[in-house]
mmCIF file of C-alpha atoms in Angstrom:
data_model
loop_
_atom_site.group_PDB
_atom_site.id
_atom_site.type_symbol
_atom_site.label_atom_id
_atom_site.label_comp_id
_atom_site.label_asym_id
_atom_site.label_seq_id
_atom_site.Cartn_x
_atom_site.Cartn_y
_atom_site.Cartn_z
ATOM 1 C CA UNK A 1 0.000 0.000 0.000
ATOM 2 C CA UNK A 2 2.713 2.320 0.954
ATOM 3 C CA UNK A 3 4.544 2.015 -2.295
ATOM 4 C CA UNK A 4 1.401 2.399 -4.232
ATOM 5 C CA UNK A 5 0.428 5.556 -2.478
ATOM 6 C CA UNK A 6 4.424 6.669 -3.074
ATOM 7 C CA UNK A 7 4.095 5.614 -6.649
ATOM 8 C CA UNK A 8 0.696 8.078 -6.927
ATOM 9 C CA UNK A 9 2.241 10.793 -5.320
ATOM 10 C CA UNK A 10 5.561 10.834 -7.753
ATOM 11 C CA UNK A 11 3.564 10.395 -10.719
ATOM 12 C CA UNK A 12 1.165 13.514 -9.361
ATOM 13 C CA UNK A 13 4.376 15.513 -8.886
ATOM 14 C CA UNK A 14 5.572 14.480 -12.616
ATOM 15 C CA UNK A 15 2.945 15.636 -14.658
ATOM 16 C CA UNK A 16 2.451 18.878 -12.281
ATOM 17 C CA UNK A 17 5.904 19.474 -12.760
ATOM 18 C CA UNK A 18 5.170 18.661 -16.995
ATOM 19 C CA UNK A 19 2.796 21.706 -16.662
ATOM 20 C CA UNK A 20 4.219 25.077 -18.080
ATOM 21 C CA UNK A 21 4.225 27.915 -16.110
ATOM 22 C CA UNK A 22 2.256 30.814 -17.597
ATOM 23 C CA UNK A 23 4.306 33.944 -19.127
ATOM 24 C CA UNK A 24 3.903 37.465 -16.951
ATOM 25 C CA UNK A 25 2.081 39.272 -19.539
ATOM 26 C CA UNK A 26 1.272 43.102 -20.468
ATOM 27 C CA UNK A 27 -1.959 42.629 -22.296
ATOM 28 C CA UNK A 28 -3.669 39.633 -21.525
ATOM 29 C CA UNK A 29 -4.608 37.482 -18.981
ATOM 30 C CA UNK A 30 -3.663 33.648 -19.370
ATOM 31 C CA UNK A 31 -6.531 31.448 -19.507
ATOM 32 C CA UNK A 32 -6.800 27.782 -20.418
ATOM 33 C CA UNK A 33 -3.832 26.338 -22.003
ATOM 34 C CA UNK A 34 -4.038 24.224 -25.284
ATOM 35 C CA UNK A 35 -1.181 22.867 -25.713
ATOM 36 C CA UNK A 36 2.242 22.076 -24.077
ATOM 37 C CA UNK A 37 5.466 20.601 -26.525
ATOM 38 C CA UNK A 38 8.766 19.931 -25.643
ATOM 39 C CA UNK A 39 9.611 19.061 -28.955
ATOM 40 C CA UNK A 40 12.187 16.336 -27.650
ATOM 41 C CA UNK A 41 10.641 13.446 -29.087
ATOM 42 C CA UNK A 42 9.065 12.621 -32.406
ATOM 43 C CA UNK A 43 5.474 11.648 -31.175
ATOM 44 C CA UNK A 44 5.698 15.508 -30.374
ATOM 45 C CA UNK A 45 4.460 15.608 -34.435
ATOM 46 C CA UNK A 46 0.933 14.659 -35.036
ATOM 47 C CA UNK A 47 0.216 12.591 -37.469
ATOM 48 C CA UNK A 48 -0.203 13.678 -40.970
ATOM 49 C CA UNK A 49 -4.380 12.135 -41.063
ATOM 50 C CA UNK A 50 -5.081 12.803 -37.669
ATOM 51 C CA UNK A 51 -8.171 14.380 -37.308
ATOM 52 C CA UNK A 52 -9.595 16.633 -34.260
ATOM 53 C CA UNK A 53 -7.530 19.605 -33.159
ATOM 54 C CA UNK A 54 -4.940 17.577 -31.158
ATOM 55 C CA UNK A 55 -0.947 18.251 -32.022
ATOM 56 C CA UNK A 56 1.221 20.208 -33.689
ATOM 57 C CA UNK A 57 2.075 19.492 -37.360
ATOM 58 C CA UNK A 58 4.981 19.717 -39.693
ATOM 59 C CA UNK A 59 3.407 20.603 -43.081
ATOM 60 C CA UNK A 60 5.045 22.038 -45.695
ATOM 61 C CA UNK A 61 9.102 20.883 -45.843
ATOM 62 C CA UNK A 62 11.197 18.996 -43.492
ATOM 63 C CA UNK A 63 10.381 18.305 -39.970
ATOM 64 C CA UNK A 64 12.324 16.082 -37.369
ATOM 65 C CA UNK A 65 13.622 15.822 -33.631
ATOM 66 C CA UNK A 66 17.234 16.983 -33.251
ATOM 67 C CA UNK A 67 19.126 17.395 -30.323
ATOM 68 C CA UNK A 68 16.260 17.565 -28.254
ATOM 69 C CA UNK A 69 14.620 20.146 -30.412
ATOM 70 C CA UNK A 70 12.396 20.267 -34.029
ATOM 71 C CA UNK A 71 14.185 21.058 -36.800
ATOM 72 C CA UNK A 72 13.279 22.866 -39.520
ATOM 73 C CA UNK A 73 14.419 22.117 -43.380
ATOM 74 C CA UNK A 74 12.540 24.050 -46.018
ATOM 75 C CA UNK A 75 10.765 22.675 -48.976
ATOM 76 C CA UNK A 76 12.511 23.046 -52.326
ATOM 77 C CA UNK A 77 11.563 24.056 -55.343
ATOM 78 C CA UNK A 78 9.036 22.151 -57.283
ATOM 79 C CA UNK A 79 6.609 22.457 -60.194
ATOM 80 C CA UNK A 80 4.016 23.713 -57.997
ATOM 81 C CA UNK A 81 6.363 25.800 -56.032
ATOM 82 C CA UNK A 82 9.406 27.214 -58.076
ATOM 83 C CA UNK A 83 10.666 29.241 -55.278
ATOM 84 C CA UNK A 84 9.970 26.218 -52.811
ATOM 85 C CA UNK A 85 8.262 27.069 -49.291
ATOM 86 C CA UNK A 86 9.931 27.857 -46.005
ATOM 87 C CA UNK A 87 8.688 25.080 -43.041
ATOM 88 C CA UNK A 88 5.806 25.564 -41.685
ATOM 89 C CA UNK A 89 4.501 23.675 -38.071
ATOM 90 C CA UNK A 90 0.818 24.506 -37.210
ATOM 91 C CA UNK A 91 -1.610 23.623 -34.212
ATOM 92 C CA UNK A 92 -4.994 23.615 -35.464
ATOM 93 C CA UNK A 93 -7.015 25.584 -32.846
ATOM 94 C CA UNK A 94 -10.239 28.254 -32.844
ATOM 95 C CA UNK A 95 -9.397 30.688 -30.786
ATOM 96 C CA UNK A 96 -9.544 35.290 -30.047
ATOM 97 C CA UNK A 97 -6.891 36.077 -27.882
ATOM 98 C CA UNK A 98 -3.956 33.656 -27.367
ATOM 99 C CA UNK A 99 -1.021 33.471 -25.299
ATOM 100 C CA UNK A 100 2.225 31.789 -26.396
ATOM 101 C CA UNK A 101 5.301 31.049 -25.016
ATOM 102 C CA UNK A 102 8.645 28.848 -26.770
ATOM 103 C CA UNK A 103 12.450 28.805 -27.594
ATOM 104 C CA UNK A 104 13.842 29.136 -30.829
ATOM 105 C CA UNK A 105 17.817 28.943 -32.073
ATOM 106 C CA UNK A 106 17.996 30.211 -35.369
ATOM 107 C CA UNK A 107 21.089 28.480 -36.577
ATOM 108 C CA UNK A 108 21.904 28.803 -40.083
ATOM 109 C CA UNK A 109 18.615 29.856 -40.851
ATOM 110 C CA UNK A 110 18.224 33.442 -42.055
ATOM 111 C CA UNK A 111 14.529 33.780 -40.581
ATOM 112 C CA UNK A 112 11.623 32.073 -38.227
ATOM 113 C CA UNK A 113 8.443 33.570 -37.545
ATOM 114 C CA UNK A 114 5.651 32.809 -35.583
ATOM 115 C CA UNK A 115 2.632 32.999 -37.038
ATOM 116 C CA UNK A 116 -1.130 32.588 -37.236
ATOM 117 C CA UNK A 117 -4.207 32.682 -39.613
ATOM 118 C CA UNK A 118 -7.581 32.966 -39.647
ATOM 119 C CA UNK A 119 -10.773 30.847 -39.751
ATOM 120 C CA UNK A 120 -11.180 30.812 -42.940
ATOM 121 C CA UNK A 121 -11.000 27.875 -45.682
ATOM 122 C CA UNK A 122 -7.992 27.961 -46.519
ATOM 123 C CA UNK A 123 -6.791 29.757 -43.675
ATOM 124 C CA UNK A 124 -5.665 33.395 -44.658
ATOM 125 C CA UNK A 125 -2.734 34.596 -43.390
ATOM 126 C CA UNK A 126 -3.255 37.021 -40.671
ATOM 127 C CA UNK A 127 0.251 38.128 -38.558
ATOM 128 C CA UNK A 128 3.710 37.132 -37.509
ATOM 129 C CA UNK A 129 6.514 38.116 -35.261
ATOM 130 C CA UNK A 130 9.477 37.822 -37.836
ATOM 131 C CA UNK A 131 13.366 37.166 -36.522
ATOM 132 C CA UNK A 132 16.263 37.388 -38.062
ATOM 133 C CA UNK A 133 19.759 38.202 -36.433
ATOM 134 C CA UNK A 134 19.543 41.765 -37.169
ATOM 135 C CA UNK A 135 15.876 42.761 -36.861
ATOM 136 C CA UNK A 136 12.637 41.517 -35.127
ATOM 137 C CA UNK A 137 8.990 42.994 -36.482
ATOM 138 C CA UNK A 138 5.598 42.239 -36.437
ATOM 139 C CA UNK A 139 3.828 41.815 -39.664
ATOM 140 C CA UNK A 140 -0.258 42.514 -40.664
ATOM 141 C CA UNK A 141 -0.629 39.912 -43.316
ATOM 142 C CA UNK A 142 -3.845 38.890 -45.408
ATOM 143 C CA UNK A 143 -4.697 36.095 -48.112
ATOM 144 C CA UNK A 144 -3.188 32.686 -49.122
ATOM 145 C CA UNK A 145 -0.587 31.431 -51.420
ATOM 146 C CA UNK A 146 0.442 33.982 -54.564
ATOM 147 C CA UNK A 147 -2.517 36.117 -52.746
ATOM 148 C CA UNK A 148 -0.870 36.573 -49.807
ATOM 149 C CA UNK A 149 0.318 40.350 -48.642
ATOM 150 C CA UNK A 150 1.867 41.778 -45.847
ATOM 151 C CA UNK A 151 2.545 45.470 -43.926
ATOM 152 C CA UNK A 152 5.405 45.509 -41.983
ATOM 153 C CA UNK A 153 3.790 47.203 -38.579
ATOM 154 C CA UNK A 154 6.766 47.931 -36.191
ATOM 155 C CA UNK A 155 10.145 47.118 -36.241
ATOM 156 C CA UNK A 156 12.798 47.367 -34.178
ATOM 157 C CA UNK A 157 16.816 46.550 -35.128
ATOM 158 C CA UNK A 158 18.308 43.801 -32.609
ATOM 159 C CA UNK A 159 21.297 41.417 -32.457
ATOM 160 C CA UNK A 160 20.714 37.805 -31.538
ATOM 161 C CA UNK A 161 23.157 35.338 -31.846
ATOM 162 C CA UNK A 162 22.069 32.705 -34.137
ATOM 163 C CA UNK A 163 24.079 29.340 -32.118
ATOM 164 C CA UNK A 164 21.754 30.886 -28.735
ATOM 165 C CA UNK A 165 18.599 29.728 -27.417
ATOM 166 C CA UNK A 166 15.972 32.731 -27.499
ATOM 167 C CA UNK A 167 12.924 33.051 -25.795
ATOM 168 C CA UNK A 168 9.894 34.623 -27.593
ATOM 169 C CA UNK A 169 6.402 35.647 -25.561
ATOM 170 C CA UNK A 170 3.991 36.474 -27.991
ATOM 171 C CA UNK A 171 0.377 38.316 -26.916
ATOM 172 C CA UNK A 172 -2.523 38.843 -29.297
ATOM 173 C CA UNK A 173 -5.252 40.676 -27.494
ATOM 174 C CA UNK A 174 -8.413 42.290 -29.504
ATOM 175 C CA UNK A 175 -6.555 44.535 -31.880
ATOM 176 C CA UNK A 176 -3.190 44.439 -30.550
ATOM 177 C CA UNK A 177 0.231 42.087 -30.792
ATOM 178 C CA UNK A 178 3.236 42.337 -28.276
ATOM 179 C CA UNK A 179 6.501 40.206 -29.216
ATOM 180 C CA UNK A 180 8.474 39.966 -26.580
ATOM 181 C CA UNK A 181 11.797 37.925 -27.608
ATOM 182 C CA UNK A 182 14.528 37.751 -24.506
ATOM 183 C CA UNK A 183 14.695 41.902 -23.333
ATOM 184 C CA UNK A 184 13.029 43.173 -26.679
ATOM 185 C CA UNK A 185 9.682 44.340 -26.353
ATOM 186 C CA UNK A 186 7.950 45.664 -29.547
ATOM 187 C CA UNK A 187 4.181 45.981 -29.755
ATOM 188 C CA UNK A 188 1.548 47.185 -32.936
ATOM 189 C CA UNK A 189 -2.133 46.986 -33.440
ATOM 190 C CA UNK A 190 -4.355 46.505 -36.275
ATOM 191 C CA UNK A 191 -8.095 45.455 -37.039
ATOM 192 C CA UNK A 192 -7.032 42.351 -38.641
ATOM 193 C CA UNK A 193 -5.400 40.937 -35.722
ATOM 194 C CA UNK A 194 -9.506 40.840 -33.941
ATOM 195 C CA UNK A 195 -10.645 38.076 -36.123
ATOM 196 C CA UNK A 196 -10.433 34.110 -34.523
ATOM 197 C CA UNK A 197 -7.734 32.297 -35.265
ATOM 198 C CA UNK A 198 -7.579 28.227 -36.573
ATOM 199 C CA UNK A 199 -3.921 28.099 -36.839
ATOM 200 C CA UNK A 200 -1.202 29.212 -34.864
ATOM 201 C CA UNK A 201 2.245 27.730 -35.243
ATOM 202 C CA UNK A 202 6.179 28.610 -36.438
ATOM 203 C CA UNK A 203 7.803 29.005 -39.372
ATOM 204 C CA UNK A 204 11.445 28.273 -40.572
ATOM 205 C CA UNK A 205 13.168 30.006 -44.175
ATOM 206 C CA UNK A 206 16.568 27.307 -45.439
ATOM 207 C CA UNK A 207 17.484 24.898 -42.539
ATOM 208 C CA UNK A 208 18.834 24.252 -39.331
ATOM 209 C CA UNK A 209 16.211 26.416 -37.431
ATOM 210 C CA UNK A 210 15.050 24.919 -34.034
ATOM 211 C CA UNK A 211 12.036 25.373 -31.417
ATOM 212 C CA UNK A 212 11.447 23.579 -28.622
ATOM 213 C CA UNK A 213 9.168 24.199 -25.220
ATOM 214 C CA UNK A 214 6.383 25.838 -26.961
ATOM 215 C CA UNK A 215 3.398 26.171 -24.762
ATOM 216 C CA UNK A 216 -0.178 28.142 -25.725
ATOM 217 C CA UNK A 217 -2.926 29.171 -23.381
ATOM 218 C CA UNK A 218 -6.393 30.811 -24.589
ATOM 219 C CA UNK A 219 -6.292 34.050 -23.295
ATOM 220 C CA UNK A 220 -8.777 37.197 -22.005
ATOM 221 C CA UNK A 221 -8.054 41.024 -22.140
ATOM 222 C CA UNK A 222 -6.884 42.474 -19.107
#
C-alpha cells in the first residue's frame, strides 16, 4: 500500500511538474492552455491524417527531432512551387486572444516567424513576429498562397546570436500584438489581428532552425 500511495504521489508531482508555467504578460490574462510541446521526441508531431484539433504538425518541408529540439528544413523548389516554401509547423485551434510562449535557435537559418491565420478555408494569413539576427517585427498579413500580402507594422533593429537559445512571448489581445523575444519588447495593433484564429504555429526560411518548449494558453483582455 505504501509504495502504491508513493508511486501516486511521484507520478502527481511528474505531470504537475510537466505543466508550463504561464508567461507574466502586459496585455492579456492567461486562460486555459491548449497545448504544451517539448519538442524532444518525435510523437511531439501529429500525425499527418489525424483528425480533431490535437498536435502540432509539420506541413510544408522537413520536420524532425534533433538534439532535443524540431528542426526545420525548407521545402525546395518544385513544379508547384518554383521558389519552394519555407517550413511551416501549425496547431490547429479556434481561438480570439492567445497566449504563447517557446524557444527558438535560429542556426543557419536566415529567418523564423511565428505565425497565425484565420478561420477561414484555406486559412488566410493574418500576422507574424518575424526574426532574423539583425531585426525583429511584427507583420499585418492577409490572403493565401500567390494572394498573400503583408505590412510591416513595427520594427525594431536587434542582435541575436544565431548558435543561442531565445525566448519569444507572444500576446494577441483584440486589436493588438506584443513580441516579446529575450529583453526586446515591440508591440503594434491593427483590425485584422480581432478576427479568430484556426492556426497558430512557427515558421522556418533554409534549414537548421530549431524550437522547442512551446506552450499556448487561450487568453482574455486584461
Amino acid at each position: 500500500m505504501k509504495n502504491t500511495l508513493t508511486a501516486l504521489l511521484l507520478a502527481s508531482t511528474l505531470v504537475l511538474a510537466a505543466d508550463p508555467v504561464p508567461p507574466t504578460t502586459q496585455l492579456c490574462t492567461v486562460d486555459k492552455l491548449i497545448s504544451a510541446e517539448n519538442f524532444d521526441r518525435p510523437e511531439s508531431f501529429a500525425k499527418e491524417k489525424q483528425s480533431g484539433t490535437d498536435g502540432w504538425r509539420g506541413g510544408i518541408g522537413t520536420w524532425s527531432i534533433k538534439d532535443g529540439a524540431a528542426y526545420a528544413v525548407q521545402e525546395g523548389p518544385s513544379e508547384k512551387r518554383p521558389n519552394g516554401h519555407e517550413a511551416v509547423c501549425e496547431h490547429i485551434v479556434d481561438l480570439g486572444d492567445y497566449v504563447l510562449i517557446a524557444e527558438f535557435k535560429l542556426g543557419p537559418s536566415p529567418q523564423i516567424g511565428f505565425v497565425c491565420r484565420d478561420t477561414n478555408k484555406p486559412n488566410l494569413h493574418q500576422g507574424r513576429a518575424m526574426i532574423t539576427p539583425t531585426a525583429i517585427w511584427i507583420q499585418k498579413m492577409s490572403g493565401i498562397a500567390k494572394e498573400t500580402r503583408r505590412e510591416e507594422l513595427k520594427k525594431i533593429e536587434v542582435k541575436l546570436d544565431p548558435n543561442t537559445w531565445h525566448r519569444i512571448t507572444i500576446e494577441i489581445c483584440g486589436d493588438r500584438f506584443l513580441a516579446k523575444i529575450d529583453d526586446h519588447v515591440l508591440e503594434a495593433s491593427h483590425e485584422r489581428f480581432k478576427e479568430r484564429k484556426g492556426r497558430i504555429g512557427f515558421v522556418a526560411r533554409a534549414e537548421g532552425a530549431q524550437f522547442r518548449n512551446v506552450a499556448l494558453w487561450s487568453a482574455k483582455a486584461k
